[in-house]
JSON list of C-alpha atoms in Angstrom, two decimals:
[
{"chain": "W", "resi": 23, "resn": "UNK", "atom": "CA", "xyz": [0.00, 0.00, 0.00]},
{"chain": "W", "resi": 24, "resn": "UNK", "atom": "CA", "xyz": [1.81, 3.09, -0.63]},
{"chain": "W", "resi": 25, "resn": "UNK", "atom": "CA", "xyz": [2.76, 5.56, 2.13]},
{"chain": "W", "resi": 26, "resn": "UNK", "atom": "CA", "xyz": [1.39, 9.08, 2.00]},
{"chain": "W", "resi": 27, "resn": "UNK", "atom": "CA", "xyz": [3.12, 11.98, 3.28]},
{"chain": "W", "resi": 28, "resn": "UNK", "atom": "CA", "xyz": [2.18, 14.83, 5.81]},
{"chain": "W", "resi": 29, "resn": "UNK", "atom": "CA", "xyz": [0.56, 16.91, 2.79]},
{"chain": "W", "resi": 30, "resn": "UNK", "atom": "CA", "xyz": [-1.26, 14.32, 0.97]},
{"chain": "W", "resi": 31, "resn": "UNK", "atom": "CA", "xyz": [-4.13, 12.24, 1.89]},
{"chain": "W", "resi": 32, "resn": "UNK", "atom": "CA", "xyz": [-6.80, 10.46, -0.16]},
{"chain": "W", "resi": 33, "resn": "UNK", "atom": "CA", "xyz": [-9.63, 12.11, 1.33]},
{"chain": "W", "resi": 34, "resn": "UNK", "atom": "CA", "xyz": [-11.81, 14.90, -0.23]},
{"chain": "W", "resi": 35, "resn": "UNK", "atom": "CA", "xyz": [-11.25, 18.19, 1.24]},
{"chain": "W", "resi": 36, "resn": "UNK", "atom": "CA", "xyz": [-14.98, 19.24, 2.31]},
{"chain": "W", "resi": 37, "resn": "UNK", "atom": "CA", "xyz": [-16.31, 22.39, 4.58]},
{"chain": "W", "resi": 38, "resn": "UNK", "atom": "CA", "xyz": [-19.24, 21.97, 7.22]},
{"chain": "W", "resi": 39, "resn": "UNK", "atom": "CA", "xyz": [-21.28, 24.41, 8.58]},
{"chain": "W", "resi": 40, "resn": "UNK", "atom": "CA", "xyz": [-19.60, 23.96, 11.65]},
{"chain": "W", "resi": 41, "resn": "UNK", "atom": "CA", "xyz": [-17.35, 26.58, 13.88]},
{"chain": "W", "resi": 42, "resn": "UNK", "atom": "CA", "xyz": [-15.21, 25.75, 16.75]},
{"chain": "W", "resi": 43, "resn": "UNK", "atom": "CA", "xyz": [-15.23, 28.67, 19.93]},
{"chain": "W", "resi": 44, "resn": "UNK", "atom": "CA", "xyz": [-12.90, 28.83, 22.39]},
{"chain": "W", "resi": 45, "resn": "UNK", "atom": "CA", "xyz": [-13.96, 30.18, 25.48]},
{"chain": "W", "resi": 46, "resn": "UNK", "atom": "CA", "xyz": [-10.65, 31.14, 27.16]},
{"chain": "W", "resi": 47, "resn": "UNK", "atom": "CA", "xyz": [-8.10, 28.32, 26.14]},
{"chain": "W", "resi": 48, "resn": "UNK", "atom": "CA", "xyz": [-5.40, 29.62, 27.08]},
{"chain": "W", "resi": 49, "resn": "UNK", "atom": "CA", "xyz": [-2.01, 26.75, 26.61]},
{"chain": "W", "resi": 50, "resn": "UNK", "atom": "CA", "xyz": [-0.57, 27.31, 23.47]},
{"chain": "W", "resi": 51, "resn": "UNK", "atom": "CA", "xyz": [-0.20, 23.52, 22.69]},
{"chain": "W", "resi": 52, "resn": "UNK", "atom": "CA", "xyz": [-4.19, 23.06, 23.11]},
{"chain": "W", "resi": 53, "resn": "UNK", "atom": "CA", "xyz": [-4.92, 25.98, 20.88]},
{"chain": "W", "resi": 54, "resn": "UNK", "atom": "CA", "xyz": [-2.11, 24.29, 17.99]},
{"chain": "W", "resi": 55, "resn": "UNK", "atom": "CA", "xyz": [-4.10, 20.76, 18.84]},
{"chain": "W", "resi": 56, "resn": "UNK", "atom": "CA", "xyz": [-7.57, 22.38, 18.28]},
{"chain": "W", "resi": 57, "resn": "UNK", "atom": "CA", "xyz": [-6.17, 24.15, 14.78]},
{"chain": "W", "resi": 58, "resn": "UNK", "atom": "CA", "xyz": [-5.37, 20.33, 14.13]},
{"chain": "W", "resi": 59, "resn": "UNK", "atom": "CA", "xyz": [-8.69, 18.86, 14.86]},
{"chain": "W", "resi": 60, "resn": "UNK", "atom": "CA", "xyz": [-10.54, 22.01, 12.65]},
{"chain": "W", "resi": 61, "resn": "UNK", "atom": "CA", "xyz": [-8.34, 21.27, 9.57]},
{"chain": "W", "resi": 62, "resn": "UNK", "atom": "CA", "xyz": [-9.09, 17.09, 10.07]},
{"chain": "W", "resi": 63, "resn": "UNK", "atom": "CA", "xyz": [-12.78, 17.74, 10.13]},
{"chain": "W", "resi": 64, "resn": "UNK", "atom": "CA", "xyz": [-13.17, 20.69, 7.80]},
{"chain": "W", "resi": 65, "resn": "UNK", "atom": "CA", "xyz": [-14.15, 23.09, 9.74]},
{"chain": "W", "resi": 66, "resn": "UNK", "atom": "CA", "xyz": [-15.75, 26.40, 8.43]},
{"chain": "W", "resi": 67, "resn": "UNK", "atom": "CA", "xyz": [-13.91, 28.50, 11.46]},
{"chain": "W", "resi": 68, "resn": "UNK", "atom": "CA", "xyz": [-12.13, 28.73, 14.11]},
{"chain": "W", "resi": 69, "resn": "UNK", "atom": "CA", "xyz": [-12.89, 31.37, 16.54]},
{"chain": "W", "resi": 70, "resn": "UNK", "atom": "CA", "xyz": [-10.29, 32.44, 19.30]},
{"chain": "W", "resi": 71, "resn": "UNK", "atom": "CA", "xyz": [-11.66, 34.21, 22.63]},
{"chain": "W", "resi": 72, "resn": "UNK", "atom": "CA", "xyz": [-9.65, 35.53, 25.48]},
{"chain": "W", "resi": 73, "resn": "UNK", "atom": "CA", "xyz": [-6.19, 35.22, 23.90]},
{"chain": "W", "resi": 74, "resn": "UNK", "atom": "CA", "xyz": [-3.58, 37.80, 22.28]},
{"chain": "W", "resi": 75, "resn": "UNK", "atom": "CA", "xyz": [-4.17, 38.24, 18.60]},
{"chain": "W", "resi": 76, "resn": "UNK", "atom": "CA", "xyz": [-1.11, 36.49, 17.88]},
{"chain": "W", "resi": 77, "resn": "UNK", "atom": "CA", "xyz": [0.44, 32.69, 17.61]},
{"chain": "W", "resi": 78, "resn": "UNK", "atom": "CA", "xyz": [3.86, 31.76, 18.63]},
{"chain": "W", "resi": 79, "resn": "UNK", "atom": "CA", "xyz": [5.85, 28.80, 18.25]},
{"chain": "W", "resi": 80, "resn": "UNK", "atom": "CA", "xyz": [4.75, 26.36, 20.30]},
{"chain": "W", "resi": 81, "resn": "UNK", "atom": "CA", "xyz": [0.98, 27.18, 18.53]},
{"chain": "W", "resi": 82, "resn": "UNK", "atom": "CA", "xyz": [2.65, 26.83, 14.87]},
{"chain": "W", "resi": 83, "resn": "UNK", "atom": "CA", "xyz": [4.73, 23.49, 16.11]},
{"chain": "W", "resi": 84, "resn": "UNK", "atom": "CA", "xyz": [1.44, 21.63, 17.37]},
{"chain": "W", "resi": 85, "resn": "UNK", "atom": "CA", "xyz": [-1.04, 22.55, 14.46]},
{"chain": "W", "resi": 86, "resn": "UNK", "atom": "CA", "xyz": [1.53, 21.42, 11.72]},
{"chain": "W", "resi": 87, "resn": "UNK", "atom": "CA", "xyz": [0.74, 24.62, 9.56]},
{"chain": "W", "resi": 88, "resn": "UNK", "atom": "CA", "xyz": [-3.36, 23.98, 9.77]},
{"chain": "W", "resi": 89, "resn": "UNK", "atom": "CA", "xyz": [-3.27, 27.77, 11.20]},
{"chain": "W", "resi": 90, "resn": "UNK", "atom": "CA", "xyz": [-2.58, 28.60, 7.50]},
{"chain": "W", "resi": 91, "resn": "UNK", "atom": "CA", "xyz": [-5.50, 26.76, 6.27]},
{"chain": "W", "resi": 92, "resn": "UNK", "atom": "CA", "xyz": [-8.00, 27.30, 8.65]},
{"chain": "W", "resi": 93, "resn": "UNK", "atom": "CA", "xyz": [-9.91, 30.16, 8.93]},
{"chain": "W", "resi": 94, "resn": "UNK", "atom": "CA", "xyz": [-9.25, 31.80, 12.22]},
{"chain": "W", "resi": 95, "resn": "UNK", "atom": "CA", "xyz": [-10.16, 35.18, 14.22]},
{"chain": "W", "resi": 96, "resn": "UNK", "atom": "CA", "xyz": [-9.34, 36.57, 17.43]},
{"chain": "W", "resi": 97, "resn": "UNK", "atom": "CA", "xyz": [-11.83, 38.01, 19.84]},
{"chain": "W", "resi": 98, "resn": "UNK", "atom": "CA", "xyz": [-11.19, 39.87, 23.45]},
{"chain": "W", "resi": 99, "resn": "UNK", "atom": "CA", "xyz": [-14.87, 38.41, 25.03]},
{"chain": "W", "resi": 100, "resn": "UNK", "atom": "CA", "xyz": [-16.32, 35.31, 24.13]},
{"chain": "W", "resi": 101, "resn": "UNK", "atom": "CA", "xyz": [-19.98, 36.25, 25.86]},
{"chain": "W", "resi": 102, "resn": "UNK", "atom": "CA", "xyz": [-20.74, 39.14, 24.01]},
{"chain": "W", "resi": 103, "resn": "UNK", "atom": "CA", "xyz": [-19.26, 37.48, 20.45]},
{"chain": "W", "resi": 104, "resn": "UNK", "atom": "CA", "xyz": [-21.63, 34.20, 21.58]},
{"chain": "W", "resi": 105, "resn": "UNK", "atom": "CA", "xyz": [-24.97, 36.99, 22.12]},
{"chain": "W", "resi": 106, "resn": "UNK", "atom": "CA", "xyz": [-23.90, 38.15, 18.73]},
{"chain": "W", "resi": 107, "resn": "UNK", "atom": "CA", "xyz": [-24.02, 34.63, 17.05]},
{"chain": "W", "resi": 108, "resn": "UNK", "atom": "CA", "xyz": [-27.33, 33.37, 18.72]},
{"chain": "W", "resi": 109, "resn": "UNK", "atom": "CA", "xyz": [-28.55, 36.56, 17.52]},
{"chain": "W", "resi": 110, "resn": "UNK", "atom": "CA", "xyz": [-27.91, 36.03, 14.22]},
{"chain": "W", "resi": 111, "resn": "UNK", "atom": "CA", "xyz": [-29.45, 32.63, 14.26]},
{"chain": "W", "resi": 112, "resn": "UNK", "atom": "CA", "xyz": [-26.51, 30.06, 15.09]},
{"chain": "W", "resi": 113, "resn": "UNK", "atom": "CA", "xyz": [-27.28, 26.63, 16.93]},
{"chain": "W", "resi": 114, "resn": "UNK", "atom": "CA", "xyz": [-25.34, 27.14, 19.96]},
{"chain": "W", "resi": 115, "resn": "UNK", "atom": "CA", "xyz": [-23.71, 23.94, 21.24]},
{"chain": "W", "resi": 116, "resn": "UNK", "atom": "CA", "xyz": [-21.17, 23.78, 24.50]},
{"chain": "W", "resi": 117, "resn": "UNK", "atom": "CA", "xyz": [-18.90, 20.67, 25.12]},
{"chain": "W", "resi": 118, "resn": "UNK", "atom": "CA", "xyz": [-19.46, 20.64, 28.60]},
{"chain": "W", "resi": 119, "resn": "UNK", "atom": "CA", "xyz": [-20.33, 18.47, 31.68]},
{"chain": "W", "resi": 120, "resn": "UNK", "atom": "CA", "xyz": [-23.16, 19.41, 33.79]},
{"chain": "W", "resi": 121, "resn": "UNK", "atom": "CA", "xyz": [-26.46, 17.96, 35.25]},
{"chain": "W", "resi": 122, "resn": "UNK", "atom": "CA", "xyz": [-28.31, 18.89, 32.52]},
{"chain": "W", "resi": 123, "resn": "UNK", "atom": "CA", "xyz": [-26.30, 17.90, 29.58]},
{"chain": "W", "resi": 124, "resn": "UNK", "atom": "CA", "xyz": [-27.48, 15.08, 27.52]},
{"chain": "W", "resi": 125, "resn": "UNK", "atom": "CA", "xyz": [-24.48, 12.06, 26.82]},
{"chain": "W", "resi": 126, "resn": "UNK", "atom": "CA", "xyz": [-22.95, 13.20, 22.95]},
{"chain": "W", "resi": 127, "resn": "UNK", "atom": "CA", "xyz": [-23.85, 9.84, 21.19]},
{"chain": "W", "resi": 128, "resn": "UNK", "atom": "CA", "xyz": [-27.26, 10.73, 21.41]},
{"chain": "W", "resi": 129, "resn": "UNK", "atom": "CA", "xyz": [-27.42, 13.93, 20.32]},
{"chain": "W", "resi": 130, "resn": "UNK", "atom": "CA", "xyz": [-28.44, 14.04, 16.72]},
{"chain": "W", "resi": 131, "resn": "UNK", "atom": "CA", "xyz": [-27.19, 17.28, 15.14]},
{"chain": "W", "resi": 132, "resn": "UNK", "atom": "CA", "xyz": [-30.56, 18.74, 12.82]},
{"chain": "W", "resi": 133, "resn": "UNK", "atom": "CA", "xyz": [-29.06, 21.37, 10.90]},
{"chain": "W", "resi": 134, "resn": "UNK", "atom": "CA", "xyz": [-31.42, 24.11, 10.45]},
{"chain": "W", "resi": 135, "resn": "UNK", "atom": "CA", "xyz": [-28.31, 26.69, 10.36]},
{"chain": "W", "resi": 136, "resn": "UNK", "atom": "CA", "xyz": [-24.81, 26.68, 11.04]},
{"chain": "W", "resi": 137, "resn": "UNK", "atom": "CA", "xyz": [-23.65, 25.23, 14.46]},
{"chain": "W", "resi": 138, "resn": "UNK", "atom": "CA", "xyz": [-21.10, 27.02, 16.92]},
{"chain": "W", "resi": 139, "resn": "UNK", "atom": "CA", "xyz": [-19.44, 24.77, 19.33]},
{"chain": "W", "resi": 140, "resn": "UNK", "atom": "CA", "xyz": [-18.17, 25.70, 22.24]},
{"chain": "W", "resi": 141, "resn": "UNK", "atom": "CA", "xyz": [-15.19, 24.18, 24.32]},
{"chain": "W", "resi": 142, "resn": "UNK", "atom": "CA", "xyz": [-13.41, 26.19, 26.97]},
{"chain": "W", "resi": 143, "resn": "UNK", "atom": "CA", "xyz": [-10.09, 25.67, 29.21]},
{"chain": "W", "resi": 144, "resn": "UNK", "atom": "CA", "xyz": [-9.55, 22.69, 30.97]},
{"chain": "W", "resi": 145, "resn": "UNK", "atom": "CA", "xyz": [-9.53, 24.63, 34.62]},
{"chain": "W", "resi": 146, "resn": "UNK", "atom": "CA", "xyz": [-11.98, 26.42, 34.24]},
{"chain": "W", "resi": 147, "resn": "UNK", "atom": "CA", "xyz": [-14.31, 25.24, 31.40]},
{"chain": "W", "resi": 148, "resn": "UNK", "atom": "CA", "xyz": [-17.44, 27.71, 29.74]},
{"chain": "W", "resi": 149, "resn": "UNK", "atom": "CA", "xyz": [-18.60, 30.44, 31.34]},
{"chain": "W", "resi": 150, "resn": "UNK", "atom": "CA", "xyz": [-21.80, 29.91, 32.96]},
{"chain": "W", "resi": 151, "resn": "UNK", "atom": "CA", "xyz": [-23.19, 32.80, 30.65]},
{"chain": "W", "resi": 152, "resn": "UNK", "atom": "CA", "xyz": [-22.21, 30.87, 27.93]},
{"chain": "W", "resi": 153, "resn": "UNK", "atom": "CA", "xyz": [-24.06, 28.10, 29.18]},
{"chain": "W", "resi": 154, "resn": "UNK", "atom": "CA", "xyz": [-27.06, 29.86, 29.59]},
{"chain": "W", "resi": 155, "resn": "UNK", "atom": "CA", "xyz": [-27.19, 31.17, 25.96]},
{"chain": "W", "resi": 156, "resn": "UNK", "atom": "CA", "xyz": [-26.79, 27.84, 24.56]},
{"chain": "W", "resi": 157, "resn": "UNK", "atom": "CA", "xyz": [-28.92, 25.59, 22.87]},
{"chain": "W", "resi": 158, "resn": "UNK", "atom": "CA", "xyz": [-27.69, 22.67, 24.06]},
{"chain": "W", "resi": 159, "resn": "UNK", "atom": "CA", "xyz": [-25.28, 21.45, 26.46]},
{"chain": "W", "resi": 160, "resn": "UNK", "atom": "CA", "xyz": [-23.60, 17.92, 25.60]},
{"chain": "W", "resi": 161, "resn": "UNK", "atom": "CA", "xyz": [-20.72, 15.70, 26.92]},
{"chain": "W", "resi": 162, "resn": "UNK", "atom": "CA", "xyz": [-18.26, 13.08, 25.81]},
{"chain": "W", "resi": 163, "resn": "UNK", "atom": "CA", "xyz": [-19.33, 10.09, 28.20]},
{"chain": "W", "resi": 164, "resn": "UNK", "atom": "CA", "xyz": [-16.29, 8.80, 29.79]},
{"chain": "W", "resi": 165, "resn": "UNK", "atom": "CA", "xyz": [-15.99, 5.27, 31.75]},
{"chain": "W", "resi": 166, "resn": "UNK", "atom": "CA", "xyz": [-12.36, 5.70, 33.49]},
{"chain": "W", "resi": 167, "resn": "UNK", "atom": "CA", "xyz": [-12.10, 7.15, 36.64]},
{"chain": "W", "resi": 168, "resn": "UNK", "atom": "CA", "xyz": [-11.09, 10.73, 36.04]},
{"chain": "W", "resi": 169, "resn": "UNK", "atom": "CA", "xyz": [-14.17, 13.00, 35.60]},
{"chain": "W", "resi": 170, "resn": "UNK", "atom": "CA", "xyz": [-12.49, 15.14, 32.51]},
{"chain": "W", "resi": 171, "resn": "UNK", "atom": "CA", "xyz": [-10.71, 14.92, 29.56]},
{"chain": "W", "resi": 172, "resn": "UNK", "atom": "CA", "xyz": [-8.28, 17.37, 27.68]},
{"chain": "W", "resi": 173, "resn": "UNK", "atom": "CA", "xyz": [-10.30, 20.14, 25.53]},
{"chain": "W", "resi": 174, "resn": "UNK", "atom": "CA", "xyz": [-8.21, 18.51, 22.10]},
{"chain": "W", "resi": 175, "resn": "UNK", "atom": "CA", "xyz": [-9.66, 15.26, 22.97]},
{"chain": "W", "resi": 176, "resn": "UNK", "atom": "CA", "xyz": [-13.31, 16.12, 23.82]},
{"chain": "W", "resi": 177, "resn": "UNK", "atom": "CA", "xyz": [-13.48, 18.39, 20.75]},
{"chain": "W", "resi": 178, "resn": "UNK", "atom": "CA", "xyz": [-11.98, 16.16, 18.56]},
{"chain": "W", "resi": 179, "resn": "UNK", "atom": "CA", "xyz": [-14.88, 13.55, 19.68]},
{"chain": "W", "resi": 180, "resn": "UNK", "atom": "CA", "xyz": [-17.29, 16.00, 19.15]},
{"chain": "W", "resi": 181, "resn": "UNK", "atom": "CA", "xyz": [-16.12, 17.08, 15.91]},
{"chain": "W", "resi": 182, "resn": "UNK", "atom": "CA", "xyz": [-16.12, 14.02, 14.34]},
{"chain": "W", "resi": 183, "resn": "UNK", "atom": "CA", "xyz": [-19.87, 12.86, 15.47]},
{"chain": "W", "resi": 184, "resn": "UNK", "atom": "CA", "xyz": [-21.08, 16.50, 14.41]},
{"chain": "W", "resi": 185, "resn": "UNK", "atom": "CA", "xyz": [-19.14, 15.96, 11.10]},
{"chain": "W", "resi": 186, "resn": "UNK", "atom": "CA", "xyz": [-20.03, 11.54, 10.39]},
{"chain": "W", "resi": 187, "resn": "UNK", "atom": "CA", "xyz": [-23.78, 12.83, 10.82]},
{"chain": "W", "resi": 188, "resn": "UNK", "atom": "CA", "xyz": [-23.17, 15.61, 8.44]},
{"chain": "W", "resi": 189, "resn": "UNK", "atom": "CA", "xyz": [-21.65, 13.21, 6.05]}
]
């Protein structure tokens, strides 16, 4: 079977109406990871809260370059950009565990307009605003014993059920 390299796959480069938020991630590695997982899954944007307008190395090592592919934008406050999108008719979804989010393998995404999801830093996770404004609330269930998982992981689950139900 031959080998491809880093820049060449055999899969067909497709866009979903689907943007990735980030509520406050602050570690430069998890912001290059989640640039990864929104190139992998074709991602219409990528939308930066609560971070410098910039990316320095350790961002550019851990995305591989998909900061030059993916559509990206910085913003100071994620609340008042998330009022903005609801208002202008987005399906607001937060990755999120709480007592009233529903298990994410059985959420089925209806796509009436374009989805924002919303993942936030591993500490400290959404705002509660955020929350509130939401549509829905889901999780990625989890059967270990630790009661979280890294925002690159849980995104890159959500991702790719929000993107094989597109498909």
């Amino acid at each position: 079977m031959p080998k491809t390299d880093f820049y060449s796959n055999r899969f067909k480069n497709r866009t979903f109406p689907v943007t990735l938020l980030s509520d406050h991630v602050i570690s430069d590695r998890n912001i290059g990871g989640l640039f990864r997982v929104c190139d992998a899954y074709g991602i219409k944007e990528f939308l930066i809260c609560g971070r410098e307008n910039k990316l320095g190395r350790k961002v550019r090592q851990t995305s591989r370059s998909a900061e030059d592919v993916v559509q990206h934008s910085f913003y100071p406050e994620s609340v008042k950009l998330v009022e903005k999108l609801k208002a202008k008719g987005y399906y607001i979804i937060s990755l999120e565990i709480t007592d009233n989010s529903i298990a994410l393998h059985e959420f089925r995404l209806a796509l009436d307009s374009d989805v924002i999801l919303v993942v936030g830093d591993e500490r400290f996770g959404i705002q509660e605003e955020i929350l509130n404004l939401s549509d829905i609330v889901v999780h990625v269930e989890m059967f270990g014993r630790n009661s979280s998982m890294n925002v690159v992981q849980a995104a890159n689950a959500a991702l790719y059920e929000f993107t094989r139900q597109l498909l």
